[in-house]
């Protein structure tokens, strides 16, 4: 007699998201594994006295979402500091910061010892404001003259400081990444200069643990069952492993360690894939350039709204080449951040130089973002099997008259994030959010309803990039990413069908999230 299942999901429209997609009515799960997918009557054979049966009333069941590019630490920081997401004017943004400063004042009056006096804000986005210019020192001096004020732009590639913050950090900031006007700092700092700031906002171990518990809950509400975390100078790796030891981690995590840590990670025996069911080592992460919004993405031709500016190298091409070669020597693939066309060239050159993509088809090289890939670069990625780790939510800036229109001009705006072209060329695509915001259904909606034909893909393709795509990018496709017998039971059920409501996928609710066979949300 067959052993009974632990959990049955029935009355559903189950999409395996294999290629081609297969549908079924029900799924059975035992010991964290999918044991049957098929018609209701067949799956019901596995119902025993102790089996939980969840009737989904026509809901759609998919493999759990994998967010292939996240910074989970940021999710927690948005809650601890002033979160400026969605604010539509400079005035409102400054008001929100003033309110936050007043809260801190009130707290430090209550406290026995005065707490850290920094006022910190996250994810401001000036691109929707009347004047598309970053926050300045003067703007922020109006928030506070005494407390240091620091506000990170949404892309986290630039930030703005008030006079007090500039004064405090002056000696530590690399001069070349401090923007000036007639010799005076404007308050805007970019790229490497932000490292100094991070020290003031990095959580300690216990905070990281708490932050992670909150972030995990949030991920489950969104149907996310796996993340690829790009960790850097953070206590998060410690917190993930601590929760895992306590059997409290219900998120499958790939830690993509920073290139600075290659030797340590390699010596510690943390080879790619090393770890537990839940926490595993991924790729080595590096930068090449910055971001479009901050004028730091490295372009072949100058910015449309600043003919002097080509963007910048955060890591010079020669240095990247060394990083990739060193990583390959230790059997690590590299995930290289590259947004501008010049940067994508540098990343592909480095990968091809290490020649490892061809040597070992299981070593998954990745270009993070890859936004402005041109036709030749797309072909090179397809030929070498380099994964495009893309963020469909970035299309929020790619509409007519939007941020990319101003920064890049019409031709390059239309060339950004051409998911249709990438898939047609055979590039493996993994979707992630970069936490802008974390929300797979919002991203899927952006890709399905993208501004141009070359950017638009089908519902099935977009969902597959947010499930199988992430699994493939980490070499995890035998274990995760589709609904098939033998795979881990990481599942999400949606209240409505994204195929039937393709014009507003972002409004569809998550009914249920299952990780490793356990219901972690809804039900
Ligand atoms: Zn990122």
XYZ file of C-alpha atoms and ligand atoms in Angstrom:
524
model
C 0.000 0.000 0.000
C 1.242 3.507 -0.782
C 2.073 5.745 2.118
C -0.370 8.588 2.745
C 0.574 12.173 1.893
C 1.073 14.931 4.497
C -0.692 17.574 2.448
C -3.022 17.672 -0.558
C -3.824 20.817 -2.516
C -7.026 20.162 -4.446
C -9.620 21.936 -6.538
C -6.891 23.953 -8.170
C -5.427 24.778 -11.532
C -1.882 23.551 -11.045
C 0.736 24.860 -13.467
C 3.975 22.877 -13.438
C 5.734 25.711 -15.366
C 7.825 23.114 -17.144
C 8.598 23.820 -20.784
C 6.030 23.284 -22.213
C 3.783 24.007 -19.256
C 1.607 21.151 -17.961
C -1.557 21.620 -15.907
C -3.247 19.392 -13.338
C -5.987 19.565 -10.708
C -4.147 18.601 -7.555
C -0.760 18.070 -5.858
C 0.270 15.726 -3.046
C 3.215 16.354 -0.732
C 5.063 14.054 1.677
C 8.197 14.769 3.759
C 8.695 18.092 2.024
C 8.624 16.546 -1.432
C 6.100 16.546 -4.257
C 4.871 12.944 -4.572
C 1.993 13.208 -7.017
C 0.609 15.741 -9.523
C -2.479 14.900 -11.520
C -6.248 14.638 -11.706
C -8.099 15.042 -8.396
C -9.187 11.380 -8.103
C -5.627 10.114 -8.552
C -4.136 12.491 -6.005
C -6.964 11.682 -3.538
C -5.678 8.087 -3.376
C -2.901 9.475 -1.157
C -5.330 10.906 1.414
C -4.918 9.263 4.824
C -6.439 10.032 8.224
C -3.663 12.473 9.090
C -3.445 14.168 5.703
C -4.194 17.905 5.586
C -6.394 18.663 2.629
C -6.627 22.235 1.384
C -9.430 22.891 -1.087
C -8.372 25.813 -3.264
C -11.645 26.582 -4.952
C -10.213 27.195 -8.387
C -7.036 28.959 -7.220
C -3.897 28.670 -9.304
C -0.947 26.699 -7.886
C 2.562 27.513 -9.083
C 6.087 26.637 -7.981
C 7.141 29.058 -5.201
C 8.689 32.287 -6.468
C 12.469 32.606 -6.384
C 13.699 36.188 -6.160
C 17.035 35.781 -7.914
C 18.503 39.142 -6.871
C 17.731 40.532 -3.430
C 19.296 42.351 -0.511
C 17.226 41.026 2.357
C 18.971 43.389 4.770
C 17.388 46.314 2.940
C 13.899 44.915 3.501
C 14.417 45.218 7.241
C 16.085 48.589 6.987
C 13.117 50.100 5.196
C 11.139 49.365 8.348
C 13.723 50.585 10.863
C 14.436 53.892 9.118
C 12.378 56.380 7.078
C 10.941 54.540 4.076
C 10.495 57.035 1.231
C 9.016 54.602 -1.322
C 6.187 56.040 -3.423
C 6.605 59.650 -2.213
C 5.688 61.963 -5.045
C 7.369 65.275 -4.296
C 10.511 66.723 -2.783
C 8.442 68.584 -0.152
C 6.677 65.429 1.035
C 9.975 63.573 1.115
C 11.537 66.223 3.366
C 8.427 66.195 5.574
C 8.713 62.442 6.013
C 12.350 62.818 7.035
C 11.444 65.627 9.474
C 8.779 63.389 11.041
C 11.301 60.596 11.389
C 13.818 62.973 13.010
C 11.120 64.104 15.460
C 10.399 60.455 16.367
C 14.099 59.928 17.050
C 14.163 63.073 19.205
C 11.249 61.756 21.234
C 12.915 58.357 21.629
C 16.234 59.762 22.766
C 14.483 61.909 25.405
C 12.950 58.735 26.839
C 16.126 56.696 26.662
C 18.708 56.667 29.472
C 21.545 57.093 27.039
C 21.118 59.011 23.807
C 20.907 56.646 20.842
C 22.678 56.947 17.533
C 21.766 60.383 16.244
C 21.723 59.670 12.485
C 18.534 60.320 10.530
C 18.497 57.782 7.706
C 16.064 57.419 4.808
C 15.790 54.739 2.149
C 14.629 54.452 -1.462
C 13.833 57.981 -2.475
C 13.130 58.229 -6.192
C 13.251 61.757 -7.612
C 12.440 60.596 -11.136
C 8.703 61.169 -10.585
C 9.159 64.616 -8.984
C 8.711 67.967 -10.745
C 12.421 68.634 -11.003
C 14.421 65.481 -11.718
C 17.427 66.385 -9.567
C 18.735 64.545 -6.520
C 18.275 65.692 -2.942
C 20.976 68.191 -2.004
C 22.782 69.228 1.133
C 20.550 72.326 1.391
C 17.382 70.211 1.060
C 18.560 68.032 3.937
C 19.853 70.886 6.101
C 16.197 71.903 6.266
C 15.460 68.520 7.888
C 18.055 68.999 10.601
C 21.071 71.207 11.134
C 22.463 69.259 14.098
C 21.694 65.627 13.402
C 23.521 64.008 10.469
C 20.985 63.141 7.764
C 21.653 60.539 5.053
C 19.187 59.430 2.405
C 19.805 56.512 0.053
C 18.464 56.718 -3.487
C 16.263 53.772 -4.483
C 19.038 52.159 -6.544
C 21.469 52.393 -3.580
C 24.154 53.631 -5.981
C 23.960 57.197 -4.680
C 22.909 58.961 -1.508
C 22.504 62.512 -0.250
C 23.942 64.002 2.933
C 23.255 67.167 4.903
C 26.031 69.452 6.134
C 26.354 67.691 9.494
C 26.703 64.266 7.827
C 29.278 65.580 5.349
C 31.218 67.090 8.239
C 31.232 63.769 10.132
C 32.304 61.649 7.171
C 34.536 64.166 5.415
C 37.863 62.420 6.111
C 36.631 58.970 5.092
C 34.867 59.745 1.810
C 36.775 58.997 -1.416
C 37.019 62.391 -3.111
C 36.219 61.127 -6.605
C 32.792 59.853 -5.474
C 31.746 63.111 -3.810
C 29.851 65.327 -6.244
C 30.777 69.018 -6.221
C 29.634 72.290 -7.765
C 32.244 75.036 -8.057
C 34.366 73.142 -5.569
C 31.683 72.679 -2.898
C 30.099 69.299 -2.151
C 26.486 69.259 -3.362
C 25.625 66.635 -0.739
C 25.406 63.861 -3.347
C 27.793 60.938 -2.996
C 27.992 57.905 -5.287
C 29.236 54.302 -5.394
C 32.314 53.660 -3.167
C 31.531 56.652 -0.963
C 28.400 54.811 0.201
C 30.515 52.129 1.896
C 31.351 54.613 4.628
C 27.660 55.273 5.189
C 26.729 51.618 5.484
C 28.706 51.381 8.713
C 26.166 53.669 10.331
C 23.189 51.575 9.345
C 24.504 48.000 9.460
C 22.518 45.869 11.932
C 24.366 43.885 14.615
C 23.810 40.121 14.854
C 20.722 40.191 17.032
C 19.126 42.957 14.959
C 19.947 40.977 11.830
C 18.211 37.934 13.267
C 15.081 39.903 14.081
C 15.147 41.662 10.753
C 15.409 38.342 8.974
C 12.397 36.881 10.764
C 10.350 39.915 9.664
C 11.705 39.767 6.108
C 10.899 36.052 5.869
C 7.287 36.704 6.866
C 7.044 39.423 4.279
C 8.504 37.142 1.608
C 5.952 34.426 2.409
C 3.064 36.918 2.082
C 4.359 37.634 -1.428
C 4.652 33.962 -2.394
C 8.462 34.029 -2.272
C 9.975 30.718 -1.163
C 13.577 31.287 -2.252
C 16.007 34.193 -2.553
C 19.453 34.794 -3.936
C 20.867 37.287 -1.476
C 23.739 39.514 -2.627
C 25.386 39.869 0.766
C 28.093 42.369 1.522
C 29.455 43.715 4.822
C 26.482 42.349 6.649
C 25.693 40.001 9.493
C 22.935 38.366 7.422
C 24.912 35.193 6.548
C 25.337 34.617 10.291
C 21.623 35.236 10.877
C 20.528 32.868 8.087
C 22.642 30.058 9.489
C 21.535 30.765 13.059
C 17.860 30.523 12.089
C 18.598 27.426 10.046
C 20.222 25.695 13.041
C 17.128 26.471 15.101
C 14.984 25.010 12.320
C 13.242 28.384 11.918
C 14.414 29.237 8.421
C 11.693 28.682 5.846
C 13.272 30.398 2.883
C 15.741 28.749 0.512
C 18.708 31.044 0.380
C 21.646 31.292 -1.962
C 24.383 33.456 -0.486
C 26.316 35.218 -3.207
C 29.433 36.307 -1.374
C 31.276 39.476 -2.256
C 34.469 39.149 -4.303
C 36.512 40.533 -1.354
C 35.645 37.335 0.482
C 36.589 34.856 -2.238
C 39.721 33.573 -0.456
C 38.000 33.219 2.885
C 34.924 31.523 1.428
C 37.070 29.181 -0.603
C 39.381 28.320 2.329
C 36.392 27.709 4.571
C 35.266 25.041 2.113
C 32.092 26.862 1.186
C 32.110 25.648 -2.415
C 29.153 26.550 -4.661
C 26.193 24.494 -3.461
C 27.765 23.795 -0.042
C 25.379 24.133 2.880
C 22.076 22.758 4.095
C 18.621 22.218 2.605
C 17.954 25.924 3.194
C 21.206 27.906 3.070
C 23.697 27.278 0.308
C 26.629 29.068 -1.217
C 25.932 30.611 -4.615
C 28.212 32.619 -6.865
C 30.835 35.265 -6.174
C 29.316 38.721 -6.623
C 31.074 41.697 -8.152
C 30.290 45.025 -9.726
C 31.357 46.546 -12.974
C 29.365 49.788 -13.160
C 26.670 51.682 -11.247
C 23.043 52.497 -12.089
C 21.129 54.520 -14.686
C 19.207 56.690 -12.209
C 22.436 57.802 -10.519
C 24.214 58.452 -13.879
C 26.787 55.808 -12.939
C 25.847 52.952 -15.313
C 28.748 52.788 -17.792
C 27.548 53.629 -21.307
C 29.262 53.461 -24.701
C 27.668 56.815 -25.624
C 27.094 59.611 -23.083
C 23.909 60.201 -21.130
C 21.169 62.065 -22.951
C 20.654 64.498 -20.081
C 24.374 64.967 -19.446
C 26.602 64.878 -22.532
C 29.736 65.036 -20.328
C 28.878 61.833 -18.512
C 29.511 58.226 -19.628
C 28.955 56.740 -16.203
C 31.722 55.058 -14.264
C 33.586 51.887 -13.453
C 33.015 50.732 -9.922
C 35.373 47.850 -10.708
C 37.730 48.439 -13.639
C 37.594 45.832 -16.445
C 41.149 44.591 -15.682
C 40.301 44.070 -12.057
C 37.097 42.234 -12.971
C 39.041 39.949 -15.272
C 41.282 39.018 -12.345
C 38.343 38.449 -10.034
C 36.655 36.125 -12.532
C 39.887 34.205 -13.177
C 40.571 33.824 -9.430
C 37.009 32.692 -8.810
C 37.213 30.169 -11.670
C 40.433 28.782 -10.200
C 38.439 28.040 -7.035
C 35.497 26.645 -9.053
C 33.226 29.605 -8.390
C 31.067 31.237 -11.041
C 30.721 35.023 -10.862
C 27.575 37.117 -10.791
C 28.693 40.460 -12.218
C 26.537 43.553 -11.884
C 26.521 45.222 -15.320
C 23.853 47.633 -16.550
C 25.389 49.829 -19.274
C 26.449 48.385 -22.634
C 30.130 49.123 -21.945
C 29.871 47.318 -18.611
C 28.185 44.269 -20.153
C 31.084 44.021 -22.600
C 33.537 44.059 -19.714
C 31.649 41.298 -17.907
C 31.420 39.092 -21.012
C 35.108 39.671 -21.801
C 36.025 38.562 -18.297
C 33.817 35.456 -18.473
C 35.127 34.498 -21.903
C 38.676 35.101 -20.749
C 38.209 32.651 -17.890
C 36.685 30.443 -20.587
C 35.029 28.535 -17.819
C 31.502 28.937 -19.079
C 32.428 26.591 -21.898
C 34.504 24.233 -19.777
C 31.762 23.483 -17.318
C 28.142 23.917 -18.383
C 27.029 23.606 -14.762
C 28.945 26.655 -13.654
C 26.325 29.373 -13.981
C 27.850 32.721 -14.852
C 25.427 35.586 -14.390
C 25.127 39.169 -15.478
C 23.087 41.018 -12.902
C 20.626 43.455 -14.558
C 22.131 43.354 -18.095
C 19.700 46.139 -18.945
C 21.304 47.684 -22.017
C 22.615 44.525 -23.692
C 22.918 45.063 -27.448
C 22.260 42.395 -30.099
C 25.830 41.171 -30.206
C 26.028 40.909 -26.430
C 22.749 38.998 -26.349
C 24.195 36.497 -28.809
C 27.359 36.149 -26.739
C 25.315 35.484 -23.607
C 23.225 32.879 -25.404
C 26.296 31.146 -26.860
C 28.049 30.875 -23.480
C 24.877 30.150 -21.492
C 25.385 33.249 -19.343
C 22.281 33.906 -17.234
C 20.603 37.315 -17.515
C 19.549 38.007 -13.935
C 16.960 40.673 -14.714
C 14.514 42.854 -12.782
C 11.239 43.251 -14.673
C 10.155 45.850 -12.093
C 12.817 48.199 -13.550
C 10.418 48.653 -16.486
C 8.566 51.029 -14.150
C 11.151 53.616 -15.329
C 11.138 52.590 -19.011
C 7.867 54.165 -20.117
C 7.553 57.138 -22.459
C 8.696 60.295 -20.664
C 10.054 58.262 -17.760
C 13.468 58.224 -16.130
C 15.133 56.095 -18.836
C 13.729 58.343 -21.554
C 15.473 61.331 -19.973
C 18.723 59.589 -19.048
C 19.120 57.459 -22.182
C 16.931 58.913 -24.944
C 14.200 57.055 -26.805
C 16.361 54.587 -28.727
C 18.240 53.272 -25.706
C 15.138 53.412 -23.493
C 13.496 50.978 -25.913
C 16.644 48.858 -25.972
C 16.583 48.350 -22.187
C 15.356 45.068 -20.728
C 14.303 43.475 -24.032
C 13.139 40.232 -22.457
C 11.418 39.061 -25.666
C 14.676 39.429 -27.567
C 16.688 37.726 -24.840
C 14.416 34.683 -24.689
C 14.203 34.418 -28.485
C 17.989 34.424 -28.672
C 18.162 31.597 -26.114
C 19.540 33.525 -23.127
C 18.583 31.887 -19.799
C 16.601 34.533 -17.911
C 16.098 34.650 -14.118
C 13.858 37.300 -12.589
C 14.479 39.083 -9.313
C 13.452 42.333 -7.658
C 16.593 43.953 -6.231
C 14.035 44.967 -3.556
C 12.551 47.755 -5.700
C 10.177 46.486 -4.316
C 10.301 42.760 -3.514
C 7.078 41.584 -5.206
C 7.141 38.905 -7.917
C 3.593 39.527 -9.146
C 4.380 43.213 -9.649
C 7.441 42.220 -11.674
C 5.509 39.671 -13.727
C 2.877 42.325 -14.442
C 5.570 44.753 -15.673
C 7.079 42.145 -18.032
C 3.699 41.040 -19.415
C 2.493 44.629 -19.936
C 5.857 46.145 -20.920
C 6.036 49.346 -23.028
C 7.373 47.720 -26.243
C 7.019 44.396 -28.093
C 10.719 43.671 -27.621
C 10.307 43.949 -23.844
C 6.976 42.125 -23.509
C 6.782 38.393 -22.768
C 3.933 35.967 -22.070
C 2.473 35.233 -18.637
C 3.941 31.725 -18.729
C 7.395 33.008 -19.693
C 7.384 35.681 -16.989
C 6.255 33.251 -14.285
C 8.840 30.737 -15.431
C 11.599 33.366 -15.145
C 10.482 34.008 -11.543
C 10.551 30.266 -10.670
C 12.574 27.933 -12.896
C 14.789 30.867 -13.957
C 16.116 31.434 -10.436
C 16.534 27.698 -9.864
C 18.575 27.392 -13.067
C 20.701 30.449 -12.238
C 21.915 28.657 -9.103
C 22.211 25.189 -10.684
C 19.242 24.144 -8.551
C 16.856 23.155 -11.339
C 16.788 19.460 -10.383
C 15.441 20.378 -6.955
C 13.426 23.587 -7.352
C 11.522 25.707 -9.845
C 8.806 23.451 -11.304
C 5.997 21.275 -9.939
C 7.146 17.741 -10.647
C 7.312 14.530 -8.642
C 10.566 14.376 -6.683
C 11.030 18.143 -6.410
C 10.853 20.044 -3.129
C 7.366 21.134 -2.103
C 7.848 24.914 -2.378
C 4.547 26.176 -3.755
C 2.369 29.247 -4.013
C -1.380 29.424 -4.619
C -2.873 32.571 -6.156
C -6.462 33.706 -5.652
C -7.010 34.345 -9.351
C -5.443 33.253 -12.608
C -2.711 35.528 -13.974
C -3.545 34.168 -17.445
C -7.146 35.371 -17.110
C -6.253 38.676 -15.423
C -3.111 39.444 -17.365
C -3.805 43.206 -17.441
C -3.543 43.543 -13.643
C -1.419 40.659 -12.361
C -0.025 42.882 -9.605
C -3.513 43.028 -8.035
C -3.811 39.252 -7.651
C -3.638 38.071 -4.038
C -1.486 35.250 -2.695
C -3.767 32.654 -1.043
C -1.204 30.239 0.292
C 2.544 29.735 0.485
C 4.106 26.337 1.165
C 7.805 25.794 1.915
C 9.263 22.320 2.219
C 5.727 20.947 2.572
C 4.776 23.324 5.438
C 2.073 25.955 5.025
C 3.928 29.158 5.970
C 1.295 31.666 4.875
C -2.487 31.552 4.354
C -4.469 28.353 4.149
Zn 21.350 44.616 -6.146
